[in-house]
Amino acid sequence: MPTFGFHGAPAGLATRRQLRAVGLRPGGHGPVAQIKWKRGRRWAALYRLDLAAPVRPMTARRWAAHEAAMRARRFCRGHQGYVDHYVRGPLKQCSTCFSCDTNEFERSAY
Ligand SMILES: [Zn+2]
């Protein structure tokens, strides 16, 4: 495995920490080189940037979960239906129900 000095690493290679800093991770491949410093007492593996993968790839399952979460945030418990904005407050109501004087929240306030 090629070994470089602390500032001698060629372009296109990065440590795991450097990959992480730009939202990447080693993409299923092992280190292709290493850097050593402090006279070889410290070392770090180098990975190829072109083979790096995003930290959190959005798979179909992730998208489905995301969609479900977004849908849940648009369900109003006040009138038991979906609205075009996120529901708010402890009662998860849409703006219409929230501003309505006859809703549970307002009644409990008096
Ligand atoms: Zn509502």
mmCIF file of N, CA, C and O and ligand atoms in Angstrom:
data_model
loop_
_atom_site.group_PDB
_atom_site.id
_atom_site.type_symbol
_atom_site.label_atom_id
_atom_site.label_comp_id
_atom_site.label_asym_id
_atom_site.label_seq_id
_atom_site.Cartn_x
_atom_site.Cartn_y
_atom_site.Cartn_z
ATOM 1 N N MET A 1 0.859 -1.203 0.000
ATOM 2 C CA MET A 1 0.000 0.000 0.000
ATOM 3 C C MET A 1 0.889 1.244 0.000
ATOM 4 O O MET A 1 1.789 1.349 0.836
ATOM 5 N N PRO A 2 0.623 2.175 -0.923
ATOM 6 C CA PRO A 2 1.440 3.404 -0.978
ATOM 7 C C PRO A 2 1.335 4.202 0.319
ATOM 8 O O PRO A 2 0.262 4.279 0.914
ATOM 9 N N THR A 3 2.425 4.749 0.743
ATOM 10 C CA THR A 3 2.427 5.562 1.959
ATOM 11 C C THR A 3 2.951 6.957 1.635
ATOM 12 O O THR A 3 3.951 7.101 0.937
ATOM 13 N N PHE A 4 2.209 7.946 2.125
ATOM 14 C CA PHE A 4 2.591 9.325 1.865
ATOM 15 C C PHE A 4 2.830 10.056 3.173
ATOM 16 O O PHE A 4 2.378 9.622 4.234
ATOM 17 N N GLY A 5 3.538 11.182 3.062
ATOM 18 C CA GLY A 5 3.721 12.043 4.225
ATOM 19 C C GLY A 5 2.440 12.810 4.498
ATOM 20 O O GLY A 5 1.471 12.733 3.734
ATOM 21 N N PHE A 6 2.418 13.557 5.582
ATOM 22 C CA PHE A 6 1.196 14.210 6.017
ATOM 23 C C PHE A 6 0.602 15.113 4.941
ATOM 24 O O PHE A 6 -0.597 15.161 4.754
ATOM 25 N N HIS A 7 1.460 15.849 4.233
ATOM 26 C CA HIS A 7 0.953 16.744 3.186
ATOM 27 C C HIS A 7 1.286 16.217 1.802
ATOM 28 O O HIS A 7 1.187 16.923 0.823
ATOM 29 N N GLY A 8 1.654 14.957 1.725
ATOM 30 C CA GLY A 8 2.086 14.423 0.446
ATOM 31 C C GLY A 8 1.045 13.594 -0.276
ATOM 32 O O GLY A 8 1.332 13.021 -1.315
ATOM 33 N N ALA A 9 -0.154 13.529 0.282
ATOM 34 C CA ALA A 9 -1.187 12.705 -0.344
ATOM 35 C C ALA A 9 -1.598 13.306 -1.687
ATOM 36 O O ALA A 9 -1.820 14.516 -1.779
ATOM 37 N N PRO A 10 -1.692 12.509 -2.715
ATOM 38 C CA PRO A 10 -2.087 13.008 -4.031
ATOM 39 C C PRO A 10 -3.561 13.409 -4.065
ATOM 40 O O PRO A 10 -4.353 12.966 -3.225
ATOM 41 N N ALA A 11 -3.906 14.214 -5.030
ATOM 42 C CA ALA A 11 -5.306 14.624 -5.188
ATOM 43 C C ALA A 11 -6.160 13.412 -5.531
ATOM 44 O O ALA A 11 -5.684 12.470 -6.154
ATOM 45 N N GLY A 12 -7.412 13.448 -5.103
ATOM 46 C CA GLY A 12 -8.294 12.331 -5.406
ATOM 47 C C GLY A 12 -8.357 11.322 -4.282
ATOM 48 O O GLY A 12 -9.152 10.397 -4.324
ATOM 49 N N LEU A 13 -7.517 11.517 -3.258
ATOM 50 C CA LEU A 13 -7.554 10.637 -2.095
ATOM 51 C C LEU A 13 -7.904 11.464 -0.860
ATOM 52 O O LEU A 13 -7.553 12.631 -0.771
ATOM 53 N N ALA A 14 -8.598 10.838 0.059
ATOM 54 C CA ALA A 14 -8.982 11.557 1.266
ATOM 55 C C ALA A 14 -9.111 10.578 2.425
ATOM 56 O O ALA A 14 -9.390 9.394 2.217
ATOM 57 N N THR A 15 -8.910 11.081 3.617
ATOM 58 C CA THR A 15 -9.104 10.235 4.793
ATOM 59 C C THR A 15 -10.597 10.112 5.067
ATOM 60 O O THR A 15 -11.415 10.859 4.524
ATOM 61 N N ARG A 16 -10.947 9.150 5.919
ATOM 62 C CA ARG A 16 -12.348 8.957 6.277
ATOM 63 C C ARG A 16 -12.939 10.254 6.845
ATOM 64 O O ARG A 16 -14.076 10.618 6.543
ATOM 65 N N ARG A 17 -12.132 10.949 7.636
ATOM 66 C CA ARG A 17 -12.597 12.202 8.226
ATOM 67 C C ARG A 17 -12.846 13.267 7.165
ATOM 68 O O ARG A 17 -13.812 14.019 7.236
ATOM 69 N N GLN A 18 -11.946 13.296 6.177
ATOM 70 C CA GLN A 18 -12.116 14.283 5.109
ATOM 71 C C GLN A 18 -13.330 13.972 4.250
ATOM 72 O O GLN A 18 -14.034 14.872 3.807
ATOM 73 N N LEU A 19 -13.576 12.686 4.040
ATOM 74 C CA LEU A 19 -14.765 12.295 3.285
ATOM 75 C C LEU A 19 -16.018 12.740 4.018
ATOM 76 O O LEU A 19 -16.952 13.290 3.450
ATOM 77 N N ARG A 20 -16.018 12.498 5.321
ATOM 78 C CA ARG A 20 -17.168 12.830 6.153
ATOM 79 C C ARG A 20 -17.472 14.322 6.108
ATOM 80 O O ARG A 20 -18.625 14.751 6.115
ATOM 81 N N ALA A 21 -16.402 15.105 6.032
ATOM 82 C CA ALA A 21 -16.564 16.563 6.038
ATOM 83 C C ALA A 21 -17.331 17.056 4.814
ATOM 84 O O ALA A 21 -17.934 18.118 4.844
ATOM 85 N N VAL A 22 -17.299 16.273 3.745
ATOM 86 C CA VAL A 22 -18.023 16.689 2.547
ATOM 87 C C VAL A 22 -19.226 15.782 2.293
ATOM 88 O O VAL A 22 -19.750 15.712 1.192
ATOM 89 N N GLY A 23 -19.663 15.080 3.343
ATOM 90 C CA GLY A 23 -20.870 14.275 3.227
ATOM 91 C C GLY A 23 -20.681 12.957 2.505
ATOM 92 O O GLY A 23 -21.626 12.423 1.949
ATOM 93 N N LEU A 24 -19.463 12.442 2.524
ATOM 94 C CA LEU A 24 -19.196 11.182 1.838
ATOM 95 C C LEU A 24 -18.660 10.152 2.825
ATOM 96 O O LEU A 24 -18.247 10.488 3.923
ATOM 97 N N ARG A 25 -18.668 8.896 2.399
ATOM 98 C CA ARG A 25 -18.080 7.813 3.175
ATOM 99 C C ARG A 25 -17.398 6.858 2.209
ATOM 100 O O ARG A 25 -17.699 6.881 1.013
ATOM 101 N N PRO A 26 -16.469 6.056 2.717
ATOM 102 C CA PRO A 26 -15.854 5.076 1.836
ATOM 103 C C PRO A 26 -16.942 4.200 1.208
ATOM 104 O O PRO A 26 -17.730 3.586 1.912
ATOM 105 N N GLY A 27 -16.985 4.166 -0.105
ATOM 106 C CA GLY A 27 -18.088 3.482 -0.777
ATOM 107 C C GLY A 27 -17.873 1.999 -0.955
ATOM 108 O O GLY A 27 -17.874 1.491 -2.058
ATOM 109 N N GLY A 28 -17.697 1.268 0.122
ATOM 110 C CA GLY A 28 -17.579 -0.173 0.020
ATOM 111 C C GLY A 28 -16.222 -0.647 -0.469
ATOM 112 O O GLY A 28 -16.040 -1.817 -0.736
ATOM 113 N N HIS A 29 -15.279 0.259 -0.582
ATOM 114 C CA HIS A 29 -13.939 -0.149 -0.996
ATOM 115 C C HIS A 29 -12.966 0.121 0.142
ATOM 116 O O HIS A 29 -13.177 0.991 0.970
ATOM 117 N N GLY A 30 -11.940 -0.637 0.176
ATOM 118 C CA GLY A 30 -10.945 -0.473 1.233
ATOM 119 C C GLY A 30 -10.022 0.688 0.930
ATOM 120 O O GLY A 30 -10.080 1.269 -0.160
ATOM 121 N N PRO A 31 -9.206 1.046 1.896
ATOM 122 C CA PRO A 31 -8.235 2.129 1.676
ATOM 123 C C PRO A 31 -7.240 1.734 0.592
ATOM 124 O O PRO A 31 -6.876 0.569 0.461
ATOM 125 N N VAL A 32 -6.849 2.703 -0.217
ATOM 126 C CA VAL A 32 -5.934 2.421 -1.315
ATOM 127 C C VAL A 32 -4.536 2.941 -1.017
ATOM 128 O O VAL A 32 -3.594 2.657 -1.745
ATOM 129 N N ALA A 33 -4.405 3.722 0.047
ATOM 130 C CA ALA A 33 -3.106 4.260 0.435
ATOM 131 C C ALA A 33 -3.191 4.693 1.886
ATOM 132 O O ALA A 33 -4.244 4.578 2.524
ATOM 133 N N GLN A 34 -2.098 5.180 2.413
ATOM 134 C CA GLN A 34 -2.128 5.680 3.783
ATOM 135 C C GLN A 34 -1.179 6.859 3.908
ATOM 136 O O GLN A 34 -0.246 7.021 3.120
ATOM 137 N N ILE A 35 -1.452 7.702 4.881
ATOM 138 C CA ILE A 35 -0.513 8.778 5.190
ATOM 139 C C ILE A 35 0.014 8.535 6.592
ATOM 140 O O ILE A 35 -0.691 8.006 7.458
ATOM 141 N N LYS A 36 1.246 8.902 6.779
ATOM 142 C CA LYS A 36 1.855 8.758 8.097
ATOM 143 C C LYS A 36 2.485 10.075 8.502
ATOM 144 O O LYS A 36 3.000 10.806 7.669
ATOM 145 N N TRP A 37 2.362 10.372 9.765
ATOM 146 C CA TRP A 37 3.026 11.558 10.272
ATOM 147 C C TRP A 37 3.494 11.269 11.686
ATOM 148 O O TRP A 37 3.303 10.167 12.198
ATOM 149 N N LYS A 38 4.170 12.254 12.256
ATOM 150 C CA LYS A 38 4.824 12.046 13.561
ATOM 151 C C LYS A 38 5.733 10.822 13.512
ATOM 152 O O LYS A 38 5.673 9.924 14.349
ATOM 153 N N ARG A 39 6.556 10.817 12.489
ATOM 154 C CA ARG A 39 7.536 9.737 12.294
ATOM 155 C C ARG A 39 6.896 8.350 12.266
ATOM 156 O O ARG A 39 7.431 7.379 12.785
ATOM 157 N N GLY A 40 5.693 8.320 11.670
ATOM 158 C CA GLY A 40 5.067 7.017 11.488
ATOM 159 C C GLY A 40 4.252 6.540 12.669
ATOM 160 O O GLY A 40 3.655 5.478 12.634
ATOM 161 N N ARG A 41 4.220 7.346 13.729
ATOM 162 C CA ARG A 41 3.441 6.912 14.896
ATOM 163 C C ARG A 41 1.948 7.143 14.694
ATOM 164 O O ARG A 41 1.122 6.510 15.340
ATOM 165 N N ARG A 42 1.620 8.122 13.847
ATOM 166 C CA ARG A 42 0.209 8.349 13.522
ATOM 167 C C ARG A 42 0.022 8.046 12.057
ATOM 168 O O ARG A 42 0.851 8.425 11.235
ATOM 169 N N TRP A 43 -1.077 7.392 11.734
ATOM 170 C CA TRP A 43 -1.339 7.115 10.331
ATOM 171 C C TRP A 43 -2.839 7.122 10.085
ATOM 172 O O TRP A 43 -3.643 6.986 11.019
ATOM 173 N N ALA A 44 -3.200 7.315 8.867
ATOM 174 C CA ALA A 44 -4.613 7.297 8.498
ATOM 175 C C ALA A 44 -4.760 6.685 7.116
ATOM 176 O O ALA A 44 -3.900 6.860 6.249
ATOM 177 N N ALA A 45 -5.823 5.939 6.933
ATOM 178 C CA ALA A 45 -6.088 5.308 5.644
ATOM 179 C C ALA A 45 -6.619 6.357 4.666
ATOM 180 O O ALA A 45 -7.319 7.288 5.045
ATOM 181 N N LEU A 46 -6.270 6.192 3.416
ATOM 182 C CA LEU A 46 -6.760 7.093 2.373
ATOM 183 C C LEU A 46 -7.708 6.333 1.445
ATOM 184 O O LEU A 46 -7.422 5.205 1.039
ATOM 185 N N TYR A 47 -8.807 6.981 1.124
ATOM 186 C CA TYR A 47 -9.808 6.370 0.255
ATOM 187 C C TYR A 47 -9.932 7.181 -1.020
ATOM 188 O O TYR A 47 -9.676 8.390 -1.022
ATOM 189 N N ARG A 48 -10.364 6.510 -2.085
ATOM 190 C CA ARG A 48 -10.529 7.213 -3.355
ATOM 191 C C ARG A 48 -11.818 8.026 -3.347
ATOM 192 O O ARG A 48 -12.893 7.505 -3.072
ATOM 193 N N LEU A 49 -11.676 9.306 -3.676
ATOM 194 C CA LEU A 49 -12.838 10.195 -3.698
ATOM 195 C C LEU A 49 -13.853 9.767 -4.757
ATOM 196 O O LEU A 49 -15.059 9.880 -4.562
ATOM 197 N N ASP A 50 -13.351 9.277 -5.904
ATOM 198 C CA ASP A 50 -14.286 8.935 -6.983
ATOM 199 C C ASP A 50 -15.092 7.676 -6.676
ATOM 200 O O ASP A 50 -16.074 7.396 -7.343
ATOM 201 N N LEU A 51 -14.671 6.917 -5.651
ATOM 202 C CA LEU A 51 -15.433 5.723 -5.281
ATOM 203 C C LEU A 51 -16.259 5.955 -4.025
ATOM 204 O O LEU A 51 -16.984 5.075 -3.571
ATOM 205 N N ALA A 52 -16.138 7.140 -3.446
ATOM 206 C CA ALA A 52 -16.857 7.433 -2.212
ATOM 207 C C ALA A 52 -18.352 7.532 -2.474
ATOM 208 O O ALA A 52 -18.793 7.878 -3.570
ATOM 209 N N ALA A 53 -19.126 7.204 -1.456
ATOM 210 C CA ALA A 53 -20.581 7.240 -1.577
ATOM 211 C C ALA A 53 -21.150 8.260 -0.595
ATOM 212 O O ALA A 53 -20.514 8.575 0.405
ATOM 213 N N PRO A 54 -22.337 8.766 -0.877
ATOM 214 C CA PRO A 54 -22.980 9.701 0.059
ATOM 215 C C PRO A 54 -23.194 9.035 1.420
ATOM 216 O O PRO A 54 -23.402 7.826 1.485
ATOM 217 N N VAL A 55 -23.124 9.828 2.487
ATOM 218 C CA VAL A 55 -23.276 9.277 3.832
ATOM 219 C C VAL A 55 -24.620 8.581 3.987
ATOM 220 O O VAL A 55 -24.724 7.490 4.514
ATOM 221 N N ARG A 56 -25.670 9.225 3.514
ATOM 222 C CA ARG A 56 -26.997 8.620 3.630
ATOM 223 C C ARG A 56 -27.706 8.593 2.290
ATOM 224 O O ARG A 56 -28.410 9.522 1.930
ATOM 225 N N PRO A 57 -27.507 7.533 1.543
ATOM 226 C CA PRO A 57 -28.209 7.447 0.270
ATOM 227 C C PRO A 57 -29.712 7.333 0.493
ATOM 228 O O PRO A 57 -30.162 6.605 1.378
ATOM 229 N N MET A 58 -30.479 8.067 -0.297
ATOM 230 C CA MET A 58 -31.935 8.013 -0.151
ATOM 231 C C MET A 58 -32.470 6.843 -0.971
ATOM 232 O O MET A 58 -32.623 6.939 -2.182
ATOM 233 N N THR A 59 -32.728 5.748 -0.295
ATOM 234 C CA THR A 59 -33.281 4.578 -0.969
ATOM 235 C C THR A 59 -34.787 4.733 -1.096
ATOM 236 O O THR A 59 -35.385 5.652 -0.525
ATOM 237 N N ALA A 60 -35.399 3.828 -1.836
ATOM 238 C CA ALA A 60 -36.851 3.880 -2.005
ATOM 239 C C ALA A 60 -37.540 3.788 -0.641
ATOM 240 O O ALA A 60 -38.530 4.469 -0.394
ATOM 241 N N ARG A 61 -36.995 2.944 0.230
ATOM 242 C CA ARG A 61 -37.600 2.800 1.557
ATOM 243 C C ARG A 61 -37.493 4.081 2.352
ATOM 244 O O ARG A 61 -38.420 4.481 3.055
ATOM 245 N N ARG A 62 -36.334 4.751 2.240
ATOM 246 C CA ARG A 62 -36.159 6.016 2.967
ATOM 247 C C ARG A 62 -37.132 7.067 2.452
ATOM 248 O O ARG A 62 -37.702 7.830 3.207
ATOM 249 N N TRP A 63 -37.283 7.091 1.116
ATOM 250 C CA TRP A 63 -38.213 8.057 0.539
ATOM 251 C C TRP A 63 -39.635 7.779 1.019
ATOM 252 O O TRP A 63 -40.401 8.697 1.336
ATOM 253 N N ALA A 64 -39.993 6.484 1.095
ATOM 254 C CA ALA A 64 -41.330 6.119 1.540
ATOM 255 C C ALA A 64 -41.557 6.586 2.966
ATOM 256 O O ALA A 64 -42.610 7.123 3.307
ATOM 257 N N ALA A 65 -40.558 6.381 3.809
ATOM 258 C CA ALA A 65 -40.665 6.810 5.199
ATOM 259 C C ALA A 65 -40.765 8.329 5.277
ATOM 260 O O ALA A 65 -41.524 8.881 6.076
ATOM 261 N N HIS A 66 -39.999 8.985 4.411
ATOM 262 C CA HIS A 66 -40.028 10.443 4.376
ATOM 263 C C HIS A 66 -41.417 10.942 3.971
ATOM 264 O O HIS A 66 -41.982 11.834 4.604
ATOM 265 N N GLU A 67 -41.963 10.329 2.937
ATOM 266 C CA GLU A 67 -43.297 10.712 2.465
ATOM 267 C C GLU A 67 -44.340 10.516 3.558
ATOM 268 O O GLU A 67 -45.211 11.357 3.770
ATOM 269 N N ALA A 68 -44.232 9.377 4.265
ATOM 270 C CA ALA A 68 -45.193 9.081 5.324
ATOM 271 C C ALA A 68 -45.110 10.123 6.430
ATOM 272 O O ALA A 68 -46.124 10.586 6.954
ATOM 273 N N ALA A 69 -43.886 10.514 6.758
ATOM 274 C CA ALA A 69 -43.699 11.511 7.813
ATOM 275 C C ALA A 69 -44.281 12.859 7.391
ATOM 276 O O ALA A 69 -44.915 13.555 8.179
ATOM 277 N N MET A 70 -44.053 13.203 6.126
ATOM 278 C CA MET A 70 -44.587 14.461 5.629
ATOM 279 C C MET A 70 -46.112 14.431 5.603
ATOM 280 O O MET A 70 -46.765 15.412 5.940
ATOM 281 N N ARG A 71 -46.679 13.266 5.206
ATOM 282 C CA ARG A 71 -48.145 13.126 5.188
ATOM 283 C C ARG A 71 -48.714 13.284 6.585
ATOM 284 O O ARG A 71 -49.715 13.963 6.786
ATOM 285 N N ALA A 72 -48.042 12.659 7.552
ATOM 286 C CA ALA A 72 -48.524 12.706 8.928
ATOM 287 C C ALA A 72 -48.558 14.145 9.443
ATOM 288 O O ALA A 72 -49.431 14.517 10.219
ATOM 289 N N ARG A 73 -47.606 14.938 8.973
ATOM 290 C CA ARG A 73 -47.548 16.324 9.431
ATOM 291 C C ARG A 73 -48.635 17.180 8.797
ATOM 292 O O ARG A 73 -48.815 18.325 9.168
ATOM 293 N N ARG A 74 -49.321 16.622 7.781
ATOM 294 C CA ARG A 74 -50.388 17.394 7.142
ATOM 295 C C ARG A 74 -51.765 16.867 7.508
ATOM 296 O O ARG A 74 -52.750 17.270 6.912
ATOM 297 N N PHE A 75 -51.809 15.957 8.480
ATOM 298 C CA PHE A 75 -53.106 15.428 8.885
ATOM 299 C C PHE A 75 -53.637 16.218 10.084
ATOM 300 O O PHE A 75 -53.015 16.295 11.138
ATOM 301 N N CYS A 76 -54.772 16.813 9.894
ATOM 302 C CA CYS A 76 -55.362 17.616 10.958
ATOM 303 C C CYS A 76 -56.265 16.739 11.823
ATOM 304 O O CYS A 76 -57.167 16.075 11.315
ATOM 305 N N ARG A 77 -55.996 16.753 13.115
ATOM 306 C CA ARG A 77 -56.834 15.972 14.032
ATOM 307 C C ARG A 77 -58.133 16.700 14.342
ATOM 308 O O ARG A 77 -59.070 16.135 14.882
ATOM 309 N N GLY A 78 -58.156 17.979 14.007
ATOM 310 C CA GLY A 78 -59.353 18.764 14.276
ATOM 311 C C GLY A 78 -60.526 18.293 13.436
ATOM 312 O O GLY A 78 -61.605 18.016 13.961
ATOM 313 N N HIS A 79 -60.316 18.203 12.126
ATOM 314 C CA HIS A 79 -61.411 17.776 11.258
ATOM 315 C C HIS A 79 -61.097 16.448 10.596
ATOM 316 O O HIS A 79 -61.780 16.042 9.652
ATOM 317 N N GLN A 80 -60.054 15.745 11.079
ATOM 318 C CA GLN A 80 -59.703 14.404 10.594
ATOM 319 C C GLN A 80 -59.505 14.360 9.085
ATOM 320 O O GLN A 80 -60.080 13.535 8.380
ATOM 321 N N GLY A 81 -58.686 15.263 8.603
ATOM 322 C CA GLY A 81 -58.434 15.265 7.168
ATOM 323 C C GLY A 81 -57.082 15.877 6.852
ATOM 324 O O GLY A 81 -56.435 16.475 7.724
ATOM 325 N N TYR A 82 -56.639 15.705 5.597
ATOM 326 C CA TYR A 82 -55.354 16.251 5.180
ATOM 327 C C TYR A 82 -55.518 17.678 4.690
ATOM 328 O O TYR A 82 -56.530 18.044 4.103
ATOM 329 N N VAL A 83 -54.502 18.478 4.968
ATOM 330 C CA VAL A 83 -54.516 19.860 4.507
ATOM 331 C C VAL A 83 -53.239 20.125 3.709
ATOM 332 O O VAL A 83 -52.347 19.277 3.639
ATOM 333 N N ASP A 84 -53.142 21.316 3.124
ATOM 334 C CA ASP A 84 -51.995 21.605 2.270
ATOM 335 C C ASP A 84 -50.837 22.265 3.027
ATOM 336 O O ASP A 84 -49.924 22.782 2.431
ATOM 337 N N HIS A 85 -50.901 22.236 4.344
ATOM 338 C CA HIS A 85 -49.804 22.811 5.136
ATOM 339 C C HIS A 85 -49.580 21.938 6.368
ATOM 340 O O HIS A 85 -50.399 21.067 6.664
ATOM 341 N N TYR A 86 -48.498 22.176 7.049
ATOM 342 C CA TYR A 86 -48.205 21.378 8.234
ATOM 343 C C TYR A 86 -49.100 21.789 9.391
ATOM 344 O O TYR A 86 -49.310 22.980 9.628
ATOM 345 N N VAL A 87 -49.635 20.787 10.097
ATOM 346 C CA VAL A 87 -50.475 21.093 11.253
ATOM 347 C C VAL A 87 -49.577 21.487 12.420
ATOM 348 O O VAL A 87 -48.432 21.053 12.514
ATOM 349 N N ARG A 88 -50.114 22.303 13.312
ATOM 350 C CA ARG A 88 -49.289 22.806 14.411
ATOM 351 C C ARG A 88 -50.011 22.707 15.749
ATOM 352 O O ARG A 88 -51.192 22.403 15.812
ATOM 353 N N GLY A 89 -49.260 22.972 16.788
ATOM 354 C CA GLY A 89 -49.832 23.003 18.124
ATOM 355 C C GLY A 89 -49.947 21.627 18.740
ATOM 356 O O GLY A 89 -49.764 20.616 18.071
ATOM 357 N N PRO A 90 -50.233 21.576 20.033
ATOM 358 C CA PRO A 90 -50.324 20.305 20.752
ATOM 359 C C PRO A 90 -51.448 19.420 20.229
ATOM 360 O O PRO A 90 -51.414 18.209 20.390
ATOM 361 N N LEU A 91 -52.428 20.001 19.562
ATOM 362 C CA LEU A 91 -53.567 19.223 19.072
ATOM 363 C C LEU A 91 -53.438 18.896 17.591
ATOM 364 O O LEU A 91 -54.337 18.288 17.021
ATOM 365 N N LYS A 92 -52.315 19.272 16.985
ATOM 366 C CA LYS A 92 -52.062 18.950 15.571
ATOM 367 C C LYS A 92 -53.232 19.348 14.678
ATOM 368 O O LYS A 92 -53.810 18.531 13.974
ATOM 369 N N GLN A 93 -53.563 20.623 14.751
ATOM 370 C CA GLN A 93 -54.690 21.097 13.960
ATOM 371 C C GLN A 93 -54.240 21.956 12.794
ATOM 372 O O GLN A 93 -53.186 22.588 12.841
ATOM 373 N N CYS A 94 -55.049 21.993 11.758
ATOM 374 C CA CYS A 94 -54.767 22.871 10.635
ATOM 375 C C CYS A 94 -55.092 24.297 11.041
ATOM 376 O O CYS A 94 -55.709 24.541 12.081
ATOM 377 N N SER A 95 -54.709 25.239 10.220
ATOM 378 C CA SER A 95 -54.902 26.641 10.583
ATOM 379 C C SER A 95 -56.378 26.984 10.716
ATOM 380 O O SER A 95 -56.770 27.813 11.536
ATOM 381 N N THR A 96 -57.220 26.334 9.913
ATOM 382 C CA THR A 96 -58.661 26.590 9.969
ATOM 383 C C THR A 96 -59.233 26.165 11.323
ATOM 384 O O THR A 96 -59.922 26.937 11.993
ATOM 385 N N CYS A 97 -58.893 24.913 11.717
ATOM 386 C CA CYS A 97 -59.384 24.426 13.001
ATOM 387 C C CYS A 97 -58.762 25.204 14.156
ATOM 388 O O CYS A 97 -59.409 25.486 15.156
ATOM 389 N N PHE A 98 -57.493 25.552 13.984
ATOM 390 C CA PHE A 98 -56.783 26.226 15.066
ATOM 391 C C PHE A 98 -57.397 27.598 15.357
ATOM 392 O O PHE A 98 -57.502 28.025 16.507
ATOM 393 N N SER A 99 -57.830 28.266 14.289
ATOM 394 C CA SER A 99 -58.374 29.608 14.478
ATOM 395 C C SER A 99 -59.874 29.577 14.770
ATOM 396 O O SER A 99 -60.485 30.610 15.017
ATOM 397 N N CYS A 100 -60.438 28.364 14.719
ATOM 398 C CA CYS A 100 -61.866 28.232 14.995
ATOM 399 C C CYS A 100 -62.138 28.326 16.491
ATOM 400 O O CYS A 100 -61.485 27.664 17.290
ATOM 401 N N ASP A 101 -63.106 29.149 16.870
ATOM 402 C CA ASP A 101 -63.377 29.373 18.294
ATOM 403 C C ASP A 101 -63.965 28.164 19.004
ATOM 404 O O ASP A 101 -63.918 28.072 20.222
ATOM 405 N N THR A 102 -64.533 27.242 18.250
ATOM 406 C CA THR A 102 -65.225 26.137 18.899
ATOM 407 C C THR A 102 -64.355 24.887 19.048
ATOM 408 O O THR A 102 -64.850 23.833 19.397
ATOM 409 N N ASN A 103 -63.055 25.001 18.779
ATOM 410 C CA ASN A 103 -62.228 23.796 18.896
ATOM 411 C C ASN A 103 -61.830 23.516 20.337
ATOM 412 O O ASN A 103 -61.979 24.345 21.229
ATOM 413 N N GLU A 104 -61.351 22.312 20.554
ATOM 414 C CA GLU A 104 -61.018 21.842 21.898
ATOM 415 C C GLU A 104 -60.008 22.736 22.595
ATOM 416 O O GLU A 104 -60.136 23.019 23.789
ATOM 417 N N PHE A 105 -59.004 23.160 21.846
ATOM 418 C CA PHE A 105 -57.951 23.958 22.449
ATOM 419 C C PHE A 105 -58.488 25.246 23.047
ATOM 420 O O PHE A 105 -58.186 25.613 24.161
ATOM 421 N N GLU A 106 -59.335 25.917 22.256
ATOM 422 C CA GLU A 106 -59.896 27.183 22.729
ATOM 423 C C GLU A 106 -60.827 26.956 23.926
ATOM 424 O O GLU A 106 -60.801 27.706 24.880
ATOM 425 N N ARG A 107 -61.614 25.902 23.863
ATOM 426 C CA ARG A 107 -62.543 25.632 24.977
ATOM 427 C C ARG A 107 -61.792 25.388 26.282
ATOM 428 O O ARG A 107 -62.166 25.867 27.326
ATOM 429 N N SER A 108 -60.687 24.626 26.171
ATOM 430 C CA SER A 108 -59.952 24.310 27.390
ATOM 431 C C SER A 108 -59.244 25.526 27.943
ATOM 432 O O SER A 108 -58.865 25.570 29.104
ATOM 433 N N ALA A 109 -59.081 26.555 27.101
ATOM 434 C CA ALA A 109 -58.383 27.745 27.553
ATOM 435 C C ALA A 109 -59.272 28.624 28.406
ATOM 436 O O ALA A 109 -58.788 29.450 29.181
ATOM 437 N N TYR A 110 -60.590 28.448 28.279
ATOM 438 C CA TYR A 110 -61.493 29.288 29.065
ATOM 439 C C TYR A 110 -61.938 28.635 30.361
ATOM 440 O O TYR A 110 -61.886 27.421 30.477
HETATM 441 ZN ZN ZN B 1 -58.590 21.068 10.426
#
